[in-house]
């Protein structure tokens, strides 16, 4: 790692070539969300497991941060595709700060929200700071367009800890993106968590990575 790589990460924006931000469809899941606290806690814990300590020495701003596990894979199944996707998006919006921003006076576009975003960027800049459980992540759906296929193999680099939601219905094409991440994950400055969402069958371990499994309760 180099100081140039660290500075490039600070300038980076949310990678819209690789990821689509999660939609705000939490209300559509209604009571299902309220009944899934064990799965919610388990998935949050899985995201954070091995994500730290996430810092480098004070004297080495360009050094690769210490991360115990840079890439992990899990699969989430539920009673139906819509409920499962909405639930996964709710987890993602909690991690990426969207829920917190929406709850602020003025919502996500108010002055307080701007201050919160600046604070997040300030934390990103503190290479000596250990990752905290409530730190903001990036999160979004893996995109599989011609531009994305050219971008994933070498262009995607996590600017901060990142949760990738992957639609199981696109598994055949998205597997290549996961393979690209597995090949390059040793160079990532930040952890990436890849979550297969939906599907009615189990998924085997891929690219030498054990797959953690989460199941939503029936309706």
CSV table of C-alpha atoms in Angstrom, one decimal:
chain,number,residue,atom,x,y,z
A,1,UNK,CA,0.0,0.0,0.0
A,2,UNK,CA,1.1,3.6,-0.6
A,3,UNK,CA,0.2,7.1,0.5
A,4,UNK,CA,-1.2,7.6,-3.0
A,5,UNK,CA,-3.6,4.7,-2.5
A,6,UNK,CA,-4.8,6.2,0.8
A,7,UNK,CA,-5.4,9.6,-0.7
A,8,UNK,CA,-7.2,8.0,-3.7
A,9,UNK,CA,-9.5,6.3,-1.2
A,10,UNK,CA,-10.4,9.5,0.5
A,11,UNK,CA,-11.3,11.1,-2.8
A,12,UNK,CA,-13.5,8.1,-3.9
A,13,UNK,CA,-17.2,8.4,-4.0
A,14,UNK,CA,-19.8,5.6,-3.8
A,15,UNK,CA,-19.1,3.2,-6.7
A,16,UNK,CA,-22.2,3.5,-8.9
A,17,UNK,CA,-20.5,1.5,-11.6
A,18,UNK,CA,-20.5,-1.6,-9.3
A,19,UNK,CA,-23.3,-1.0,-6.8
A,20,UNK,CA,-26.9,0.3,-6.8
A,21,UNK,CA,-27.9,1.9,-3.4
A,22,UNK,CA,-30.5,0.0,-1.5
A,23,UNK,CA,-34.1,1.3,-1.9
A,24,UNK,CA,-36.0,2.7,1.0
A,25,UNK,CA,-38.7,0.0,1.1
A,26,UNK,CA,-38.5,-0.9,4.8
A,27,UNK,CA,-42.2,-0.3,5.4
A,28,UNK,CA,-43.1,-2.8,2.7
A,29,UNK,CA,-41.8,-5.6,5.0
A,30,UNK,CA,-44.0,-4.4,7.9
A,31,UNK,CA,-44.4,-7.0,10.7
A,32,UNK,CA,-41.9,-9.4,9.0
A,33,UNK,CA,-39.0,-7.0,9.9
A,34,UNK,CA,-40.2,-6.9,13.5
A,35,UNK,CA,-40.2,-10.7,13.8
A,36,UNK,CA,-36.7,-11.2,12.5
A,37,UNK,CA,-34.5,-9.8,15.3
A,38,UNK,CA,-32.3,-13.0,15.7
A,39,UNK,CA,-31.5,-13.0,12.0
A,40,UNK,CA,-30.9,-9.2,12.1
A,41,UNK,CA,-28.5,-9.5,15.0
A,42,UNK,CA,-26.8,-12.5,13.4
A,43,UNK,CA,-26.3,-10.7,10.0
A,44,UNK,CA,-25.0,-7.6,11.6
A,45,UNK,CA,-22.5,-9.6,13.7
A,46,UNK,CA,-21.4,-11.5,10.6
A,47,UNK,CA,-20.7,-8.2,8.8
A,48,UNK,CA,-18.5,-6.9,11.6
A,49,UNK,CA,-16.8,-10.2,12.4
A,50,UNK,CA,-13.2,-9.9,11.2
A,51,UNK,CA,-13.8,-6.3,10.0
A,52,UNK,CA,-11.3,-4.8,12.5
A,53,UNK,CA,-9.3,-3.5,13.9
A,54,UNK,CA,-9.3,-1.4,10.7
A,55,UNK,CA,-6.4,0.9,11.4
A,56,UNK,CA,-2.7,1.4,10.6
A,57,UNK,CA,0.1,2.9,12.6
A,58,UNK,CA,0.1,6.6,13.2
A,59,UNK,CA,3.4,6.9,11.4
A,60,UNK,CA,2.2,4.9,8.3
A,61,UNK,CA,-0.8,6.6,6.7
A,62,UNK,CA,-0.3,4.7,3.5
A,63,UNK,CA,0.0,1.3,5.1
A,64,UNK,CA,-2.7,-1.3,4.6
A,65,UNK,CA,-5.1,-1.2,7.6
A,66,UNK,CA,-5.2,-4.2,9.8
A,67,UNK,CA,-8.3,-6.3,8.9
A,68,UNK,CA,-8.7,-9.8,10.1
A,69,UNK,CA,-11.0,-11.0,7.3
A,70,UNK,CA,-11.1,-8.9,4.1
A,71,UNK,CA,-13.8,-10.9,2.2
A,72,UNK,CA,-16.6,-13.0,3.6
A,73,UNK,CA,-19.6,-14.6,1.9
A,74,UNK,CA,-23.1,-15.4,3.3
A,75,UNK,CA,-26.5,-16.4,1.9
A,76,UNK,CA,-29.9,-15.1,3.1
A,77,UNK,CA,-33.1,-17.0,2.4
A,78,UNK,CA,-36.7,-16.1,3.3
A,79,UNK,CA,-40.4,-16.8,2.8
A,80,UNK,CA,-40.5,-15.1,-0.6
A,81,UNK,CA,-38.2,-13.0,-2.9
A,82,UNK,CA,-39.8,-9.6,-2.1
A,83,UNK,CA,-39.7,-9.9,1.7
A,84,UNK,CA,-36.2,-11.2,1.6
A,85,UNK,CA,-34.9,-8.4,-0.6
A,86,UNK,CA,-36.7,-5.7,1.4
A,87,UNK,CA,-35.3,-7.2,4.7
A,88,UNK,CA,-31.8,-7.2,3.2
A,89,UNK,CA,-32.2,-3.6,2.1
A,90,UNK,CA,-33.2,-2.7,5.6
A,91,UNK,CA,-30.0,-4.2,7.0
A,92,UNK,CA,-28.0,-2.3,4.3
A,93,UNK,CA,-29.7,1.0,5.0
A,94,UNK,CA,-28.9,0.6,8.7
A,95,UNK,CA,-25.3,-0.1,8.0
A,96,UNK,CA,-24.8,2.7,5.5
A,97,UNK,CA,-26.4,5.4,7.7
A,98,UNK,CA,-29.5,6.0,5.5
A,99,UNK,CA,-31.8,5.2,8.5
A,100,UNK,CA,-30.0,7.6,10.7
A,101,UNK,CA,-29.9,10.4,8.0
A,102,UNK,CA,-33.7,10.0,7.4
A,103,UNK,CA,-34.4,10.4,11.1
A,104,UNK,CA,-32.5,13.8,11.3
A,105,UNK,CA,-34.4,17.1,11.3
A,106,UNK,CA,-34.7,18.0,7.6
A,107,UNK,CA,-34.1,14.4,6.6
A,108,UNK,CA,-31.2,13.2,4.4
A,109,UNK,CA,-30.8,16.6,2.7
A,110,UNK,CA,-30.8,18.9,5.8
A,111,UNK,CA,-27.8,20.8,7.3
A,112,UNK,CA,-27.5,18.2,10.1
A,113,UNK,CA,-27.2,15.5,7.6
A,114,UNK,CA,-24.4,17.4,5.8
A,115,UNK,CA,-22.5,17.6,9.1
A,116,UNK,CA,-23.0,13.9,9.7
A,117,UNK,CA,-21.6,13.1,6.2
A,118,UNK,CA,-18.6,15.3,6.9
A,119,UNK,CA,-18.0,13.6,10.2
A,120,UNK,CA,-18.0,10.2,8.3
A,121,UNK,CA,-15.5,11.5,5.8
A,122,UNK,CA,-13.4,12.8,8.7
A,123,UNK,CA,-13.4,9.3,10.3
A,124,UNK,CA,-12.4,7.8,6.9
A,125,UNK,CA,-9.3,10.1,6.9
A,126,UNK,CA,-8.2,8.9,10.4
A,127,UNK,CA,-6.0,6.0,9.4
A,128,UNK,CA,-4.9,5.5,13.0
A,129,UNK,CA,-8.5,5.2,14.2
A,130,UNK,CA,-9.8,1.7,15.1
A,131,UNK,CA,-13.1,0.7,13.4
A,132,UNK,CA,-16.1,1.1,15.7
A,133,UNK,CA,-19.3,-1.0,15.6
A,134,UNK,CA,-21.5,2.0,14.6
A,135,UNK,CA,-19.2,3.3,11.8
A,136,UNK,CA,-20.9,4.0,8.5
A,137,UNK,CA,-20.5,1.3,5.8
A,138,UNK,CA,-21.1,1.4,2.0
A,139,UNK,CA,-23.9,-0.9,0.9
A,140,UNK,CA,-25.6,-1.7,-2.4
A,141,UNK,CA,-26.8,-4.3,-4.9
A,142,UNK,CA,-24.1,-5.7,-7.2
A,143,UNK,CA,-24.7,-4.5,-10.7
A,144,UNK,CA,-24.3,-6.7,-13.8
A,145,UNK,CA,-24.3,-4.5,-16.8
A,146,UNK,CA,-21.7,-4.4,-19.6
A,147,UNK,CA,-20.0,-1.5,-17.9
A,148,UNK,CA,-20.0,-3.2,-14.5
A,149,UNK,CA,-18.6,-6.4,-16.0
A,150,UNK,CA,-15.6,-4.4,-17.2
A,151,UNK,CA,-15.3,-2.6,-13.9
A,152,UNK,CA,-15.5,-5.3,-11.3
A,153,UNK,CA,-12.3,-7.2,-12.2
A,154,UNK,CA,-10.0,-4.3,-11.5
A,155,UNK,CA,-11.9,-1.1,-10.9
A,156,UNK,CA,-13.9,-1.8,-7.8
A,157,UNK,CA,-12.0,-0.9,-4.6
A,158,UNK,CA,-13.9,-0.5,-1.3
A,159,UNK,CA,-13.5,3.1,0.0
A,160,UNK,CA,-14.8,1.9,3.4
A,161,UNK,CA,-16.2,-1.3,4.9
A,162,UNK,CA,-18.8,-2.5,2.3
A,163,UNK,CA,-21.8,-4.8,2.2
A,164,UNK,CA,-22.6,-6.1,-1.3
A,165,UNK,CA,-26.1,-7.5,-1.8
A,166,UNK,CA,-26.2,-10.0,-4.6
A,167,UNK,CA,-29.5,-11.2,-6.2
A,168,UNK,CA,-29.5,-15.0,-6.3
A,169,UNK,CA,-31.6,-14.8,-9.5
A,170,UNK,CA,-28.5,-13.4,-11.2
A,171,UNK,CA,-26.1,-15.8,-9.6
A,172,UNK,CA,-24.7,-17.2,-12.8
A,173,UNK,CA,-23.5,-13.8,-13.9
A,174,UNK,CA,-22.6,-12.4,-10.5
A,175,UNK,CA,-20.3,-15.3,-9.6
A,176,UNK,CA,-17.7,-13.8,-11.9
A,177,UNK,CA,-17.7,-10.6,-9.8
A,178,UNK,CA,-17.3,-12.5,-6.6
A,179,UNK,CA,-14.4,-14.4,-8.2
A,180,UNK,CA,-12.8,-11.1,-9.1
A,181,UNK,CA,-13.2,-9.9,-5.5
A,182,UNK,CA,-11.7,-13.2,-4.1
A,183,UNK,CA,-8.7,-12.8,-6.3
A,184,UNK,CA,-8.0,-9.3,-5.3
A,185,UNK,CA,-9.3,-9.1,-1.7
A,186,UNK,CA,-5.8,-9.4,-0.2
A,187,UNK,CA,-5.1,-5.9,-1.5
A,188,UNK,CA,-8.3,-4.3,-0.1
A,189,UNK,CA,-7.9,-1.6,2.5
A,190,UNK,CA,-11.3,-2.3,3.9
A,191,UNK,CA,-13.5,-5.4,4.5
A,192,UNK,CA,-16.1,-6.5,1.9
A,193,UNK,CA,-19.1,-8.7,2.8
A,194,UNK,CA,-20.9,-10.4,-0.1
A,195,UNK,CA,-24.5,-11.5,0.7
A,196,UNK,CA,-26.5,-13.7,-1.7
A,197,UNK,CA,-30.1,-12.6,-1.3
A,198,UNK,CA,-33.1,-14.9,-2.0
A,199,UNK,CA,-33.3,-18.2,-3.8
A,200,UNK,CA,-35.1,-21.4,-2.7
A,201,UNK,CA,-32.0,-23.7,-2.6
A,202,UNK,CA,-28.8,-23.9,-0.7
A,203,UNK,CA,-25.5,-22.5,-2.1
A,204,UNK,CA,-22.2,-24.2,-1.9
A,205,UNK,CA,-18.9,-22.8,-0.8
A,206,UNK,CA,-17.3,-20.8,-3.6
A,207,UNK,CA,-13.7,-19.7,-4.3
A,208,UNK,CA,-12.5,-21.3,-1.1
A,209,UNK,CA,-14.8,-19.2,1.0
A,210,UNK,CA,-17.2,-20.8,3.5
A,211,UNK,CA,-20.7,-19.5,3.2
A,212,UNK,CA,-22.5,-18.4,6.3
A,213,UNK,CA,-26.3,-19.0,6.2
A,214,UNK,CA,-29.2,-16.9,7.5
A,215,UNK,CA,-32.8,-17.8,7.3
A,216,UNK,CA,-35.8,-15.6,7.8
A,217,UNK,CA,-38.8,-17.0,9.7
A,218,UNK,CA,-41.9,-17.9,7.8
A,219,UNK,CA,-44.7,-15.4,7.6
